[in-house]
Coordinates of C-alpha atoms and ligand atoms in Angstrom, one line a residue:
X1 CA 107.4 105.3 163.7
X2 CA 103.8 104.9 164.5
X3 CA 100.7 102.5 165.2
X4 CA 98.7 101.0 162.8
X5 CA 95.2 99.3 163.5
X6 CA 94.1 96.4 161.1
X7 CA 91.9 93.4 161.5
X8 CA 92.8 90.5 163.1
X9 CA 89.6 88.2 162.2
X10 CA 86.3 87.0 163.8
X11 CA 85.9 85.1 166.7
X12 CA 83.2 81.8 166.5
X13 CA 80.8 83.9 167.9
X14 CA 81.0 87.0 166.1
X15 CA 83.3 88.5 168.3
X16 CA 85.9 91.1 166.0
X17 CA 89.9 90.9 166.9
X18 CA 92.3 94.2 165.6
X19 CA 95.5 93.8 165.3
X20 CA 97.6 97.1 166.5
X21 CA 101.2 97.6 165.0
X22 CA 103.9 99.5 166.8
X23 CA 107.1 100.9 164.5
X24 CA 109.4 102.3 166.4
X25 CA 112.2 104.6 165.0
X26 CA 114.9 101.7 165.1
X27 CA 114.0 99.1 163.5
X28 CA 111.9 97.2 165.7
X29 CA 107.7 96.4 165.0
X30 CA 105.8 94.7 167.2
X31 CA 102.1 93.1 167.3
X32 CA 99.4 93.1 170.0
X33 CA 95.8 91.9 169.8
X34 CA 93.1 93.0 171.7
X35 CA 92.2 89.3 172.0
X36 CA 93.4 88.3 175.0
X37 CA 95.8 91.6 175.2
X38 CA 98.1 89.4 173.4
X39 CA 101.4 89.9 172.0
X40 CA 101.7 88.0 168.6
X41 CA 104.5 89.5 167.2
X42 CA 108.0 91.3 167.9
X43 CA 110.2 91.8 164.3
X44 CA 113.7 92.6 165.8
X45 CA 116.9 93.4 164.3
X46 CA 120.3 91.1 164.8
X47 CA 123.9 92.5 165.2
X48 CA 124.1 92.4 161.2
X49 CA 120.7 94.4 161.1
X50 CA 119.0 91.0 160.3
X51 CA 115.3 91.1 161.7
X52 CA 113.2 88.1 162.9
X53 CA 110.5 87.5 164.4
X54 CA 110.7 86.5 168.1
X55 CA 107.4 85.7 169.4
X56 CA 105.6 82.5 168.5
X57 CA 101.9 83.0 167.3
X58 CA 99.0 83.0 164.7
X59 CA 98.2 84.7 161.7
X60 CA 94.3 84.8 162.4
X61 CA 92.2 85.4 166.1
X62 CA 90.5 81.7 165.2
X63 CA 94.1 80.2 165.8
X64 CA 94.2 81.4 169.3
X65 CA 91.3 79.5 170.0
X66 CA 91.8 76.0 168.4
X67 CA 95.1 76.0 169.8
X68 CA 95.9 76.2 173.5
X69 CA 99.3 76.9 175.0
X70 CA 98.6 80.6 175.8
X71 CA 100.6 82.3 173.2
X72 CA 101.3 85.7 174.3
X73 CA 98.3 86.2 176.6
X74 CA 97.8 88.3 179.3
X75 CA 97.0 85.6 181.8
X76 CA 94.6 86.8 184.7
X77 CA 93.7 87.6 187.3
X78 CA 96.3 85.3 188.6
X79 CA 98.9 83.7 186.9
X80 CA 99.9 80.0 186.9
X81 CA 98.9 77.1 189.7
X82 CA 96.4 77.5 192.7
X83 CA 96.3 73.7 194.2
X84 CA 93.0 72.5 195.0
X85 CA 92.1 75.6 192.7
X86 CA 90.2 76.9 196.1
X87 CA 92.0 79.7 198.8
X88 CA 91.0 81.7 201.5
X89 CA 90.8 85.8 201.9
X90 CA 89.7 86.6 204.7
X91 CA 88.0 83.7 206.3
X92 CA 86.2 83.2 203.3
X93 CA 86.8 80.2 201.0
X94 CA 86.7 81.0 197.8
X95 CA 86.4 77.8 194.7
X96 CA 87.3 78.3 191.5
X97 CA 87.1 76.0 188.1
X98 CA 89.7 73.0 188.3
X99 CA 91.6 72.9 184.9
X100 CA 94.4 70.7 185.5
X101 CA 94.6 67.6 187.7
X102 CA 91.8 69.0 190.2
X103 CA 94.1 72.2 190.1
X104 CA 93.4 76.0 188.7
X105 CA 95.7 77.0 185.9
X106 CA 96.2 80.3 184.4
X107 CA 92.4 81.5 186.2
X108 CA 90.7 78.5 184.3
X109 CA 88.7 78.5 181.1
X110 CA 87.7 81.3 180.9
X111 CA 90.4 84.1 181.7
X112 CA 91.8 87.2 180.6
X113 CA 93.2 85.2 177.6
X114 CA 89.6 84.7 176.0
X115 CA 88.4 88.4 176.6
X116 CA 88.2 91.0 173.7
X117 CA 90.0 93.9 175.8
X118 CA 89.0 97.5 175.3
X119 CA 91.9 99.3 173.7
X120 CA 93.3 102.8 174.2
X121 CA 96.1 103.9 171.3
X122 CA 98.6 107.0 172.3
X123 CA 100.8 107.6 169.3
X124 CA 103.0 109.9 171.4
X125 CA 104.0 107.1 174.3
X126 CA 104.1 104.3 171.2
X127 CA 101.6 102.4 173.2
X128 CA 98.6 100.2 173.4
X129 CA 96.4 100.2 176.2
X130 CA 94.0 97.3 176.9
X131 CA 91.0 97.9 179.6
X132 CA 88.9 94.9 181.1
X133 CA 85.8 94.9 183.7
X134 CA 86.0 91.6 185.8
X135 CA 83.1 91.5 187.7
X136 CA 82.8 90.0 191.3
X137 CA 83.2 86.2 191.2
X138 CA 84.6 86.1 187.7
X139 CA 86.9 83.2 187.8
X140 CA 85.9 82.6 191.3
X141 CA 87.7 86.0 192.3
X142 CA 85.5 87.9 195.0
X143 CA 85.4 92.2 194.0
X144 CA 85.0 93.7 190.8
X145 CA 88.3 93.9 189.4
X146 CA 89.0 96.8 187.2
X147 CA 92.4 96.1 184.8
X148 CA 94.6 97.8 182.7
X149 CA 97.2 96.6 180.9
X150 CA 99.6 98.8 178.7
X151 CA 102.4 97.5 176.1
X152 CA 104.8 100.2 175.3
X153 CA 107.3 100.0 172.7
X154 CA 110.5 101.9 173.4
X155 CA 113.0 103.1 171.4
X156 CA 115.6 101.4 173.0
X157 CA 114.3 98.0 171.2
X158 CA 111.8 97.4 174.5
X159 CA 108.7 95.8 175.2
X160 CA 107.3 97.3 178.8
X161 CA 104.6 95.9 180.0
X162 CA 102.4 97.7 182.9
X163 CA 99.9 96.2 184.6
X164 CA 97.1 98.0 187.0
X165 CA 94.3 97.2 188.4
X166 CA 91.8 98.0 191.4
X167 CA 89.7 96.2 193.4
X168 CA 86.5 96.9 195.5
X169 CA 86.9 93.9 197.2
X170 CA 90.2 92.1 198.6
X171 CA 90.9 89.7 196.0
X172 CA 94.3 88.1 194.1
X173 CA 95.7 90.1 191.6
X174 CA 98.9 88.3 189.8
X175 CA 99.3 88.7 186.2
X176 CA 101.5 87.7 183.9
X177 CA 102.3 87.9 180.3
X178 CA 102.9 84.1 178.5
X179 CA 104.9 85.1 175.6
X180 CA 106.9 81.9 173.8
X181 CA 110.4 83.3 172.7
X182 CA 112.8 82.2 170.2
X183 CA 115.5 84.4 169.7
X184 CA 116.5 83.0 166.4
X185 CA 113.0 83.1 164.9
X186 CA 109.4 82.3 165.9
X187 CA 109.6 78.6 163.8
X188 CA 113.4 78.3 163.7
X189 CA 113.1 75.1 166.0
X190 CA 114.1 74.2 169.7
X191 CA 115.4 76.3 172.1
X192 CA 117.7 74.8 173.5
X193 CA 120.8 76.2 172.2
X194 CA 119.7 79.8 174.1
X195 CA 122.0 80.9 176.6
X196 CA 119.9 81.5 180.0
X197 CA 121.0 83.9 183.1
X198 CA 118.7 84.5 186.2
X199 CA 119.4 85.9 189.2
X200 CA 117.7 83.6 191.5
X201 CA 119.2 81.4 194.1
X202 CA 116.3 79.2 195.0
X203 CA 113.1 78.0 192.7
X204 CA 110.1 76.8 194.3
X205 CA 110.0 72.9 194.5
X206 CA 106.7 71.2 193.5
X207 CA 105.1 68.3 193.7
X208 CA 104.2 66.1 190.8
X209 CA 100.9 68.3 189.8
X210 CA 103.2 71.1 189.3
X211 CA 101.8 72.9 192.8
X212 CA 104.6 74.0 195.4
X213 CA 105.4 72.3 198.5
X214 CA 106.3 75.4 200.0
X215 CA 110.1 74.6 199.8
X216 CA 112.2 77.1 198.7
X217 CA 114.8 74.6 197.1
X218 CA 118.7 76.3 196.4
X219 CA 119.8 75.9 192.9
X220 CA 123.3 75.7 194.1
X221 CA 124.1 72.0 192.9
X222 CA 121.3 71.6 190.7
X223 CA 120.4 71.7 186.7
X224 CA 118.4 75.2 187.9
X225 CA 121.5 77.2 188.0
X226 CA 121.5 80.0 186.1
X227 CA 123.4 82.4 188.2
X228 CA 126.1 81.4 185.8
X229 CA 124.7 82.2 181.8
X230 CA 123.9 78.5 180.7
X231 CA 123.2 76.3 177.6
X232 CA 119.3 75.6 178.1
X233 CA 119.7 72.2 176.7
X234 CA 122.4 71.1 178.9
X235 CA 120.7 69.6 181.8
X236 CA 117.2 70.6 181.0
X237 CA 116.9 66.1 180.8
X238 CA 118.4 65.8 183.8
X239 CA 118.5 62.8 186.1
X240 CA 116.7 65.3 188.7
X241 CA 113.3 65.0 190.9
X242 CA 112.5 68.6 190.3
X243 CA 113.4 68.2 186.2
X244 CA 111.1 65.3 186.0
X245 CA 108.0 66.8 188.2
X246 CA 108.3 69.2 185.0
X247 CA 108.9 67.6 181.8
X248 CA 112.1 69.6 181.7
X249 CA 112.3 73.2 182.7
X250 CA 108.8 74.6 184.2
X251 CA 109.7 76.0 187.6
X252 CA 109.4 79.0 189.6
X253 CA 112.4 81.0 189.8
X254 CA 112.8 83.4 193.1
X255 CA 113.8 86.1 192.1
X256 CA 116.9 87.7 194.2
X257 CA 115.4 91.2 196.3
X258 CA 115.9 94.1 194.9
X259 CA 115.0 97.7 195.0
X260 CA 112.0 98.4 191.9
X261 CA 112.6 97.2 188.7
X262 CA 115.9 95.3 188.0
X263 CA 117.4 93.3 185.6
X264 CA 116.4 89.3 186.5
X265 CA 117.2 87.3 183.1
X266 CA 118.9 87.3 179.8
X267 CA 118.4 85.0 176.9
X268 CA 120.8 84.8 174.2
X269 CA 120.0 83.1 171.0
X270 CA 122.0 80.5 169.9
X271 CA 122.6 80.6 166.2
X272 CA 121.6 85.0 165.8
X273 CA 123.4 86.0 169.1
X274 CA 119.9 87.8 169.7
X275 CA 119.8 88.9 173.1
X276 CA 117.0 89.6 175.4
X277 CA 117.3 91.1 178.8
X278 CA 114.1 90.8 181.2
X279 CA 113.4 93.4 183.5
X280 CA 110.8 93.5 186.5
X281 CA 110.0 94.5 189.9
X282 CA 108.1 91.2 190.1
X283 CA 109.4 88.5 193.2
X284 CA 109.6 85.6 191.1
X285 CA 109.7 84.3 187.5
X286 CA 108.1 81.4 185.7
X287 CA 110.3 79.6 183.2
X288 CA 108.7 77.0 181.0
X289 CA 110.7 75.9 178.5
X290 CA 107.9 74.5 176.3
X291 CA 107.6 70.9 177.1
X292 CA 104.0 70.5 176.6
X293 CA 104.6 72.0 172.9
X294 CA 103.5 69.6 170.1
X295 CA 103.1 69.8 166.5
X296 CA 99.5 70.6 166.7
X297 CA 99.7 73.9 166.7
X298 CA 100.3 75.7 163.1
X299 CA 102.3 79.0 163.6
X300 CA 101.5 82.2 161.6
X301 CA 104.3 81.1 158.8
X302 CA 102.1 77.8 158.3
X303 CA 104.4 75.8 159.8
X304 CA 104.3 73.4 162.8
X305 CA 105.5 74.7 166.1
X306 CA 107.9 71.7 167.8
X307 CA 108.6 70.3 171.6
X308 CA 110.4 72.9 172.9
X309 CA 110.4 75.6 170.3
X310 CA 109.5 79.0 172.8
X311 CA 110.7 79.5 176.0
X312 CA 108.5 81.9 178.6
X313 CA 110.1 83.8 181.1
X314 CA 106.8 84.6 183.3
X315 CA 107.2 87.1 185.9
X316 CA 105.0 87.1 188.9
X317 CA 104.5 86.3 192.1
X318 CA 105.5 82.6 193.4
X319 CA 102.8 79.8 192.3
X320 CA 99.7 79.2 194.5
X321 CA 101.3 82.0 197.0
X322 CA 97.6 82.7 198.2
X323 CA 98.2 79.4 200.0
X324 CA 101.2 79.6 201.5
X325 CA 102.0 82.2 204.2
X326 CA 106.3 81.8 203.5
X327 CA 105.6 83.5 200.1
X328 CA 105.0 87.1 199.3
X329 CA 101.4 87.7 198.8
X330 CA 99.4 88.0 195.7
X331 CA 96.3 89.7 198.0
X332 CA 95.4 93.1 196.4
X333 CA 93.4 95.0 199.1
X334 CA 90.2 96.4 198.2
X335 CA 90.8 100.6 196.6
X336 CA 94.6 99.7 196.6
X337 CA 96.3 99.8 193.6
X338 CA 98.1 97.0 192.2
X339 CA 101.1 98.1 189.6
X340 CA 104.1 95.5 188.5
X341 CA 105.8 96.2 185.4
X342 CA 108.1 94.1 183.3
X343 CA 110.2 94.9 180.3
X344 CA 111.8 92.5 177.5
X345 CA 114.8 94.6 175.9
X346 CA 116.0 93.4 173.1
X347 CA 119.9 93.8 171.5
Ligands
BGC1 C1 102.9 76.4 182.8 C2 103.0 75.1 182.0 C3 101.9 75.0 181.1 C4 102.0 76.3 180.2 C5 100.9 76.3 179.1 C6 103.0 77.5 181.9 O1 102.9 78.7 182.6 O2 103.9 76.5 183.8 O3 103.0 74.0 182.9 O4 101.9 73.9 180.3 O5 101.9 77.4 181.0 O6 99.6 76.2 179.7

C-alpha cells in the first residue's frame, strides 16, 4: 500500500508531467497524472485474481497531446455540449470558443484537460489531490473559479472521485471525468460484448450536432434501455433517429432521483466477467460508447486503440443545461460551494 511519484515526461513547451501511483492493500494500482488530473491507469484484479488494466491511455504526457479523445481527463469547467457555445447568467451573455459544429465541447481548446494541476499527496486517505486557479473569463466562464479535484483509492477496489470548487462570481460549474473503460483490458478490442445497466428512464434527445432539444425522450421501447442489464452491442446499430444522431451510443442518460450518492450503472466485461459499478449523486450520465475512436491513437502497450474499444460513463449534469430552464442547473452561485462525487467500484 502506498503512492509513488515518478515522471511522466515533458510537455512541447517545457511543461513537466508526474505520474502518481496508488497501491492499495488488495490488489488494485491505479495511475493519475497531474496533466489534465488524468487517470491513465487502473490494474484490477478478475474473479481468478487475474489483473488488467482497465483504463485506456498513454505511456508518455506527449501522447495526450497528439492524440485527442480526452482519455481520462478531468473535463472543465463544464462538461460536454453548450449549443451555440454562448449562455446567459444573469442577463449577461457570455461567448465561448466554438469547437465542434459552431458548438462548445468539453470548455473548448483549452480546458482543464490541458492544465498541469497542482497536486496534494495524503498517504493516509490513499489519495491524490489536484488544485487549479481558473481565472475570470477562462474558457469564457465569468468569476475566478477555484478547483479541486481529489482521486481516492479505496480499499474496497474503488476509484472516488470528488470534485470542489468555488466561485466569486456566478458562473457554470459541471465537471466530469472522461475515462475510456474496457473491462477486459485497456487494448483487448471493442466493447461491445460488456453488459450495461443504468437506472434511467429517459435520455435527453438531440439534434444532429449532438445538442438537446430539450426533450426528455423515455427509453421504454427503445435501443437506450438499460433498466434491464444489456449486451452493448445489441442494438447500439440500430435502425433508430436517436442511434444515428450519435454514431451509436453517445447520449445523456437521466439519471432516476435519488437521495446523495447511489448506485446509477454497472458494466460487466464480457470475456473477464469484470464488473464495474458507478456510483454518483450526479443527475445525469453521459455514455459514449467510443464511436469517434480510430486507429490513430497508439495506446501505452504500443498498440492501436479501435472504433469502439472504451466505453465512458460520464456523470454530470444534462448537456447544454445552462440553456434550458426544464433541466437541473449547472449555475454555481458565487461563495457557494460546488461538491459532486462519483465512484467506479470495481469486482
Ligand atoms: C462526447 C463525444 C465525443 C467524446 C470525445 C464525449 O463526451 O459525447 O461526442 O466525441 O466525448 O471528445
Amino acid at each position: 500500500m502506498g503512492i509513488k511519484i515518478s515522471d511522466f515526461g515533458t510537455l512541447p513547451d517545457g511543461r513537466k508531467a508526474k505520474l502518481f501511483t496508488l497501491a492499495n492493500t488488495h490488489g488494485m494500482t491505479i495511475e493519475v497524472t497531474d496533466y489534465g488530473a488524468t487517470l491513465v491507469a487502473a490494474v484490477v484484479p478478475d474473479a481468478q485474481g487475474k489483473s488488467e488494466d482497465v483504463i485506456l491511455g498513454y505511456a508518455d504526457v506527449v501522447d495526450y497531446t497528439r492524440f485527442d479523445g480526452y482519455l481520462g481527463a478531468i473535463i472543465g469547467r463544464n462538461g460536454n455540449r453548450i449549443g451555440g457555445a454562448s449562455f446567459m447568467i444573469n442577463g449577461k451573455k457570455y461567448q465561448m470558443e466554438a469547437n465542434e459544429n459552431g458548438n462548445n465541447l468539453h470548455s473548448g481548446p483549452h480546458g482543464f484537460d490541458q492544465v498541469i494541476w497542482k497536486a496534494e499527496t495524503d498517504e493516509q486517505a490513499l489519495s491524490v489531490s489536484f488544485t487549479h486557479h481558473s481565472p475570470d473569463g477562462d474558457e469564457g466562464f465569468p468569476g475566478n473559479f477555484d478547483v479541486t479535484v481529489t482521486y481516492t483509492l479505496t480499499e474496497n477496489n474503488e476509484i472516488r472521485i470528488d470534485y470542489r470548487g468555488v466561485c466569486d462570481q456566478d458562473t457554470v460549474a459541471n465537471m466530469t471525468n472522461h475515462s475510456y473503460f474496457n473491462l477486459d483490458g485497456h487494448d483487448s478490442g471493442s466493447i461491445l460484448d460488456h453488459t450495461l445497466w443504468l437506472d434511467a428512464d429517459a435520455i435527453t434527445a438531440v439534434d444532429a450536432e449532438c445538442i438537446p432539444t430539450g426533450e426528455l425522450r423515455p427509453v421504454e421501447g427503445t435501443p437506450f434501455d438499460f433498466r434491464k442489464a444489456k449486451r452493448i452491442g445489441d442494438e447500439i446499430d440500430a435502425d433508430d433517429e436517436q442511434i444515428r444522431m450519435g454514431g451509436g451510443y453517445d447520449h445523456n442518460f437521466a439519471l432516476r432521483a435519488g437521495e446523495g450518492i447511489r448506485k446509477i450503472g454497472e458494466v460487466v466485461g464480457g470475456r473477464s466477467g469484470r464488473k464495474m459499478e458507478v456510483l454518483t449523486d450526479c443527475v445525469g450520465v453521459q455514455f459514449y460508447a467510443g464511436n469517434f475512436m480510430d486507429e490513430s491513437s497508439i495506446s501505452k502497450d504500443g498498440t492501436p486503440y479501435h472504433r469502439r474499444g472504451g466505453l465512458c460513463l460520464e456523470t454530470q449534469f444534462y448537456p447544454d443545461a445552462v440553456n434550458h430552464e426544464n433541466f437541473a442547473s449547472p449555475i454555481l452561485k458565487a461563495g457557494e460551494t460546488y461538491h459532486t462525487t462519483t465512484i467506479y467500484r470495481f469486482s
